[in-house]
Amino acid sequence: DAKTTQPNSMESNEEEPVHLPCNHSTISGTDYIHWYRQLPSQGPEYVIHGLTSNVNNRMASLAIAEDRKSSTLILHRATLRDAAVYYCILRAGNNRKLIWGLGTSLAVNP
Amino acid sequence: DVKVTQSSRYLVKRTGEKVFLECVQDMDHENMFWYRQDPGLGLRLIYFSYDVKMKEKGDIPEGYSVSREKKERFSLILESASTNQTSMYLCASRRTGWSTGELFFGEGSRLTVL
């Protein structure tokens, strides 16, 4: 199963953009790239997902490298509420399982 | 608002007790999942169910069983709890199909086995 690699932690200042990187060099052609985040004392929540093209939604943007071996989650203006653990995940080809890594703990400074 | 509800936020049980963790979703989702989350190990899939009465083992099914008698309810059972099953348990649901990727999680059930 393909795996993801993320930095353990990152820090940002409020109202600045944040770029959260993820490496997935063994990704297969049918694996979707998903991002979730987990706020303290809560279950994970969906952020965004994509296959090949860059994606935007109200929460974030997802930039996917042309060779799909890496991706970047972009929070355009970090807020204190964005402090969380961010998980970059691949969806295995059987459509039922997600392969979770350890995530990046994002701290946002006021 | 869509919702996945887990029956208990915190439980304390003794070694050898039978433990039931209940999960209910109100979104008519076909797929439901049980994960456990431990520091340094991340989320690990215990079991999942893709339809009523259907189940498949995840990555760490040993010591657990599940039940899905109704579409909205997915139960995780620890037949004889052990201290190494102390963990945060997370239930999730998702509509089936490639075009919808979003997993909805409950708030988690923190189980302590003494």
mmCIF file of C-alpha atoms in Angstrom:
data_model
loop_
_atom_site.group_PDB
_atom_site.id
_atom_site.type_symbol
_atom_site.label_atom_id
_atom_site.label_comp_id
_atom_site.label_asym_id
_atom_site.label_seq_id
_atom_site.Cartn_x
_atom_site.Cartn_y
_atom_site.Cartn_z
ATOM 1 C CA ASP A 1 0.000 0.000 0.000
ATOM 2 C CA ALA A 2 1.241 3.458 -0.865
ATOM 3 C CA LYS A 3 2.155 5.653 2.112
ATOM 4 C CA THR A 4 2.451 9.356 2.790
ATOM 5 C CA THR A 5 5.185 11.378 4.502
ATOM 6 C CA GLN A 6 4.495 14.685 6.244
ATOM 7 C CA PRO A 7 6.515 16.930 8.560
ATOM 8 C CA ASN A 8 5.689 16.298 12.211
ATOM 9 C CA SER A 9 4.912 19.926 12.954
ATOM 10 C CA MET A 10 4.671 23.369 11.399
ATOM 11 C CA GLU A 11 4.033 26.841 12.682
ATOM 12 C CA SER A 12 2.289 29.793 11.117
ATOM 13 C CA ASN A 13 1.119 33.270 12.010
ATOM 14 C CA GLU A 14 -2.492 34.277 11.965
ATOM 15 C CA GLU A 15 -3.771 35.674 8.654
ATOM 16 C CA GLU A 16 -0.745 34.381 6.742
ATOM 17 C CA PRO A 17 -0.887 31.608 4.122
ATOM 18 C CA VAL A 18 0.172 28.114 5.141
ATOM 19 C CA HIS A 19 1.567 25.466 2.811
ATOM 20 C CA LEU A 20 1.416 21.948 4.223
ATOM 21 C CA PRO A 21 3.488 19.472 2.179
ATOM 22 C CA CYS A 22 2.939 15.764 1.654
ATOM 23 C CA ASN A 23 5.080 13.217 -0.169
ATOM 24 C CA HIS A 24 3.535 10.100 -1.657
ATOM 25 C CA SER A 25 6.171 8.775 -4.033
ATOM 26 C CA THR A 26 4.606 5.299 -4.339
ATOM 27 C CA ILE A 27 1.137 6.538 -5.245
ATOM 28 C CA SER A 28 -0.672 4.463 -7.851
ATOM 29 C CA GLY A 29 -2.581 5.823 -10.797
ATOM 30 C CA THR A 30 -6.001 5.330 -9.220
ATOM 31 C CA ASP A 31 -5.210 6.634 -5.711
ATOM 32 C CA TYR A 32 -7.030 9.796 -4.708
ATOM 33 C CA ILE A 33 -5.226 12.223 -2.383
ATOM 34 C CA HIS A 34 -7.328 13.248 0.618
ATOM 35 C CA TRP A 35 -6.715 15.755 3.359
ATOM 36 C CA TYR A 36 -8.400 15.703 6.740
ATOM 37 C CA ARG A 37 -7.774 17.679 9.868
ATOM 38 C CA GLN A 38 -8.376 16.904 13.517
ATOM 39 C CA LEU A 39 -9.071 19.644 16.005
ATOM 40 C CA PRO A 40 -8.299 18.925 19.672
ATOM 41 C CA SER A 41 -10.731 16.480 21.295
ATOM 42 C CA GLN A 42 -12.650 15.920 18.067
ATOM 43 C CA GLY A 43 -12.801 13.350 15.313
ATOM 44 C CA PRO A 44 -11.111 14.140 11.998
ATOM 45 C CA GLU A 45 -12.989 16.295 9.496
ATOM 46 C CA TYR A 46 -12.719 16.296 5.728
ATOM 47 C CA VAL A 47 -10.852 19.181 4.111
ATOM 48 C CA ILE A 48 -10.356 18.415 0.419
ATOM 49 C CA HIS A 49 -9.455 15.689 -2.053
ATOM 50 C CA GLY A 50 -8.164 15.398 -5.622
ATOM 51 C CA LEU A 51 -6.767 13.047 -8.232
ATOM 52 C CA THR A 52 -4.627 14.950 -10.737
ATOM 53 C CA SER A 53 -5.799 18.535 -11.031
ATOM 54 C CA ASN A 54 -5.531 21.266 -8.435
ATOM 55 C CA VAL A 55 -8.695 21.666 -6.378
ATOM 56 C CA ASN A 56 -10.232 24.554 -4.468
ATOM 57 C CA ASN A 57 -13.039 24.695 -1.934
ATOM 58 C CA ARG A 58 -14.180 27.053 0.783
ATOM 59 C CA MET A 59 -11.702 25.624 3.293
ATOM 60 C CA ALA A 60 -8.491 25.236 1.309
ATOM 61 C CA SER A 61 -6.715 24.559 -1.968
ATOM 62 C CA LEU A 62 -4.936 21.382 -2.984
ATOM 63 C CA ALA A 63 -1.966 21.607 -5.330
ATOM 64 C CA ILE A 64 -0.907 18.265 -6.839
ATOM 65 C CA ALA A 65 2.482 17.838 -8.505
ATOM 66 C CA GLU A 66 2.466 16.863 -12.147
ATOM 67 C CA ASP A 67 4.021 13.468 -11.359
ATOM 68 C CA ARG A 68 1.573 13.085 -8.424
ATOM 69 C CA LYS A 69 4.388 12.131 -6.069
ATOM 70 C CA SER A 70 3.688 15.071 -3.809
ATOM 71 C CA SER A 71 0.923 17.502 -2.941
ATOM 72 C CA THR A 72 0.459 20.668 -0.902
ATOM 73 C CA LEU A 73 -2.517 21.783 1.131
ATOM 74 C CA ILE A 74 -2.818 25.554 1.108
ATOM 75 C CA LEU A 75 -4.688 27.500 3.759
ATOM 76 C CA HIS A 76 -4.906 30.967 2.284
ATOM 77 C CA ARG A 77 -5.258 32.883 5.556
ATOM 78 C CA ALA A 78 -4.626 30.915 8.718
ATOM 79 C CA THR A 79 -6.846 31.556 11.711
ATOM 80 C CA LEU A 80 -6.454 30.352 15.282
ATOM 81 C CA ARG A 81 -9.217 27.869 14.585
ATOM 82 C CA ASP A 82 -6.990 26.208 11.947
ATOM 83 C CA ALA A 83 -4.637 24.884 14.646
ATOM 84 C CA ALA A 84 -5.022 21.127 14.221
ATOM 85 C CA VAL A 85 -3.342 17.957 13.025
ATOM 86 C CA TYR A 86 -3.545 17.737 9.234
ATOM 87 C CA TYR A 87 -3.528 14.318 7.609
ATOM 88 C CA CYS A 88 -2.596 13.612 4.022
ATOM 89 C CA ILE A 89 -4.123 10.299 3.012
ATOM 90 C CA LEU A 90 -4.309 8.082 -0.026
ATOM 91 C CA ARG A 91 -7.438 6.141 -0.855
ATOM 92 C CA ALA A 92 -6.571 2.590 -1.790
ATOM 93 C CA GLY A 93 -7.811 1.272 -5.078
ATOM 94 C CA ASN A 94 -10.595 -0.817 -3.512
ATOM 95 C CA ASN A 95 -12.538 2.358 -2.680
ATOM 96 C CA ARG A 96 -13.102 1.352 0.925
ATOM 97 C CA LYS A 97 -9.933 2.031 2.860
ATOM 98 C CA LEU A 98 -7.895 5.117 3.555
ATOM 99 C CA ILE A 99 -4.236 4.803 4.474
ATOM 100 C CA TRP A 100 -3.537 7.233 7.326
ATOM 101 C CA GLY A 101 -0.150 8.699 8.225
ATOM 102 C CA LEU A 102 0.745 10.553 11.426
ATOM 103 C CA GLY A 103 -0.082 13.996 10.128
ATOM 104 C CA THR A 104 1.353 17.472 10.640
ATOM 105 C CA SER A 105 0.541 19.354 13.813
ATOM 106 C CA LEU A 106 -0.054 22.968 12.811
ATOM 107 C CA ALA A 107 0.324 25.718 15.387
ATOM 108 C CA VAL A 108 -1.062 29.163 14.563
ATOM 109 C CA ASN A 109 0.385 32.134 16.414
ATOM 110 C CA PRO A 110 -1.770 35.198 17.102
ATOM 111 C CA ASP B 1 -26.576 18.942 9.781
ATOM 112 C CA VAL B 2 -25.096 15.536 9.078
ATOM 113 C CA LYS B 3 -24.085 13.569 12.087
ATOM 114 C CA VAL B 4 -22.225 10.514 13.341
ATOM 115 C CA THR B 5 -22.989 9.876 16.984
ATOM 116 C CA GLN B 6 -20.968 7.628 19.256
ATOM 117 C CA SER B 7 -22.733 6.401 22.354
ATOM 118 C CA SER B 8 -20.124 7.276 24.963
ATOM 119 C CA ARG B 9 -17.351 9.868 25.021
ATOM 120 C CA TYR B 10 -15.551 8.244 27.959
ATOM 121 C CA LEU B 11 -15.664 4.697 29.316
ATOM 122 C CA VAL B 12 -13.720 2.928 32.037
ATOM 123 C CA LYS B 13 -13.864 -0.872 32.064
ATOM 124 C CA ARG B 14 -12.057 -3.682 33.807
ATOM 125 C CA THR B 15 -9.934 -6.362 32.181
ATOM 126 C CA GLY B 16 -12.095 -9.199 30.926
ATOM 127 C CA GLU B 17 -15.309 -7.189 30.663
ATOM 128 C CA LYS B 18 -17.353 -7.201 27.464
ATOM 129 C CA VAL B 19 -17.520 -3.738 25.936
ATOM 130 C CA PHE B 20 -19.965 -2.381 23.367
ATOM 131 C CA LEU B 21 -19.254 0.801 21.449
ATOM 132 C CA GLU B 22 -22.212 2.050 19.468
ATOM 133 C CA CYS B 23 -22.210 4.326 16.446
ATOM 134 C CA VAL B 24 -25.219 5.775 14.640
ATOM 135 C CA GLN B 25 -25.253 7.889 11.463
ATOM 136 C CA ASP B 26 -28.197 9.813 10.050
ATOM 137 C CA MET B 27 -26.967 10.213 6.469
ATOM 138 C CA ASP B 28 -28.128 6.891 4.983
ATOM 139 C CA HIS B 29 -24.488 6.020 4.239
ATOM 140 C CA GLU B 30 -23.611 2.558 3.017
ATOM 141 C CA ASN B 31 -20.053 2.408 4.391
ATOM 142 C CA MET B 32 -19.182 2.547 8.067
ATOM 143 C CA PHE B 33 -15.799 2.218 9.770
ATOM 144 C CA TRP B 34 -14.240 1.700 13.177
ATOM 145 C CA TYR B 35 -10.753 3.075 13.849
ATOM 146 C CA ARG B 36 -8.586 3.301 16.894
ATOM 147 C CA GLN B 37 -6.188 6.163 17.417
ATOM 148 C CA ASP B 38 -3.056 5.924 19.534
ATOM 149 C CA PRO B 39 -0.184 8.391 19.974
ATOM 150 C CA GLY B 40 2.616 7.730 17.521
ATOM 151 C CA LEU B 41 0.546 5.170 15.587
ATOM 152 C CA GLY B 42 -2.118 7.346 14.025
ATOM 153 C CA LEU B 43 -5.497 6.009 12.944
ATOM 154 C CA ARG B 44 -5.670 2.283 12.345
ATOM 155 C CA LEU B 45 -8.652 0.580 10.774
ATOM 156 C CA ILE B 46 -10.235 -2.165 12.876
ATOM 157 C CA TYR B 47 -13.263 -3.176 10.813
ATOM 158 C CA PHE B 48 -15.471 -1.706 8.153
ATOM 159 C CA SER B 49 -18.872 -2.490 6.739
ATOM 160 C CA TYR B 50 -20.039 -1.670 3.229
ATOM 161 C CA ASP B 51 -23.649 -2.719 3.727
ATOM 162 C CA VAL B 52 -26.065 -4.140 6.276
ATOM 163 C CA LYS B 53 -24.815 -7.456 7.685
ATOM 164 C CA MET B 54 -21.599 -7.124 5.650
ATOM 165 C CA LYS B 55 -18.229 -6.621 7.302
ATOM 166 C CA GLU B 56 -14.579 -6.801 6.445
ATOM 167 C CA LYS B 57 -11.502 -6.904 8.606
ATOM 168 C CA GLY B 58 -9.278 -3.902 8.639
ATOM 169 C CA ASP B 59 -5.638 -3.794 9.649
ATOM 170 C CA ILE B 60 -6.001 -4.703 13.346
ATOM 171 C CA PRO B 61 -9.157 -6.814 13.873
ATOM 172 C CA GLU B 62 -7.749 -9.114 16.554
ATOM 173 C CA GLY B 63 -9.687 -8.874 19.799
ATOM 174 C CA TYR B 64 -12.632 -7.084 18.190
ATOM 175 C CA SER B 65 -15.861 -7.977 16.457
ATOM 176 C CA VAL B 66 -18.567 -5.854 14.859
ATOM 177 C CA SER B 67 -22.259 -5.916 14.161
ATOM 178 C CA ARG B 68 -24.294 -4.110 11.506
ATOM 179 C CA GLU B 69 -27.928 -5.177 11.749
ATOM 180 C CA LYS B 70 -29.332 -1.855 10.521
ATOM 181 C CA LYS B 71 -27.902 0.539 7.983
ATOM 182 C CA GLU B 72 -27.564 3.415 10.407
ATOM 183 C CA ARG B 73 -25.904 1.510 13.252
ATOM 184 C CA PHE B 74 -22.446 -0.060 13.480
ATOM 185 C CA SER B 75 -21.322 -1.572 16.756
ATOM 186 C CA LEU B 76 -17.806 -2.468 17.887
ATOM 187 C CA ILE B 77 -17.524 -5.252 20.441
ATOM 188 C CA LEU B 78 -14.609 -6.110 22.665
ATOM 189 C CA GLU B 79 -15.419 -9.641 23.852
ATOM 190 C CA SER B 80 -12.911 -9.562 26.702
ATOM 191 C CA ALA B 81 -11.298 -6.187 27.177
ATOM 192 C CA SER B 82 -7.566 -6.010 27.787
ATOM 193 C CA THR B 83 -5.357 -3.146 28.884
ATOM 194 C CA ASN B 84 -3.776 -2.883 25.425
ATOM 195 C CA GLN B 85 -7.200 -1.944 24.086
ATOM 196 C CA THR B 86 -7.088 1.316 26.012
ATOM 197 C CA SER B 87 -7.420 3.828 23.197
ATOM 198 C CA MET B 88 -9.516 6.430 21.421
ATOM 199 C CA TYR B 89 -12.084 4.743 19.175
ATOM 200 C CA LEU B 90 -13.462 6.621 16.202
ATOM 201 C CA CYS B 91 -16.450 5.699 14.093
ATOM 202 C CA ALA B 92 -16.907 7.065 10.579
ATOM 203 C CA SER B 93 -19.327 6.741 7.694
ATOM 204 C CA ARG B 94 -19.204 7.454 3.980
ATOM 205 C CA ARG B 95 -21.475 7.149 1.000
ATOM 206 C CA THR B 96 -20.186 4.569 -1.433
ATOM 207 C CA GLY B 97 -18.853 5.462 -4.854
ATOM 208 C CA TRP B 98 -15.733 7.007 -6.337
ATOM 209 C CA SER B 99 -17.091 10.517 -6.709
ATOM 210 C CA THR B 100 -17.745 11.091 -3.018
ATOM 211 C CA GLY B 101 -14.659 10.877 -0.877
ATOM 212 C CA GLU B 102 -15.748 12.460 2.344
ATOM 213 C CA LEU B 103 -15.619 10.485 5.576
ATOM 214 C CA PHE B 104 -17.746 11.790 8.438
ATOM 215 C CA PHE B 105 -16.393 11.032 11.891
ATOM 216 C CA GLY B 106 -17.941 10.904 15.310
ATOM 217 C CA GLU B 107 -16.357 12.707 18.235
ATOM 218 C CA GLY B 108 -14.686 9.552 19.498
ATOM 219 C CA SER B 109 -14.983 7.257 22.497
ATOM 220 C CA ARG B 110 -12.052 7.187 24.863
ATOM 221 C CA LEU B 111 -11.852 3.751 26.464
ATOM 222 C CA THR B 112 -9.689 3.001 29.466
ATOM 223 C CA VAL B 113 -9.260 -0.646 30.479
ATOM 224 C CA LEU B 114 -7.954 -1.157 33.995
#
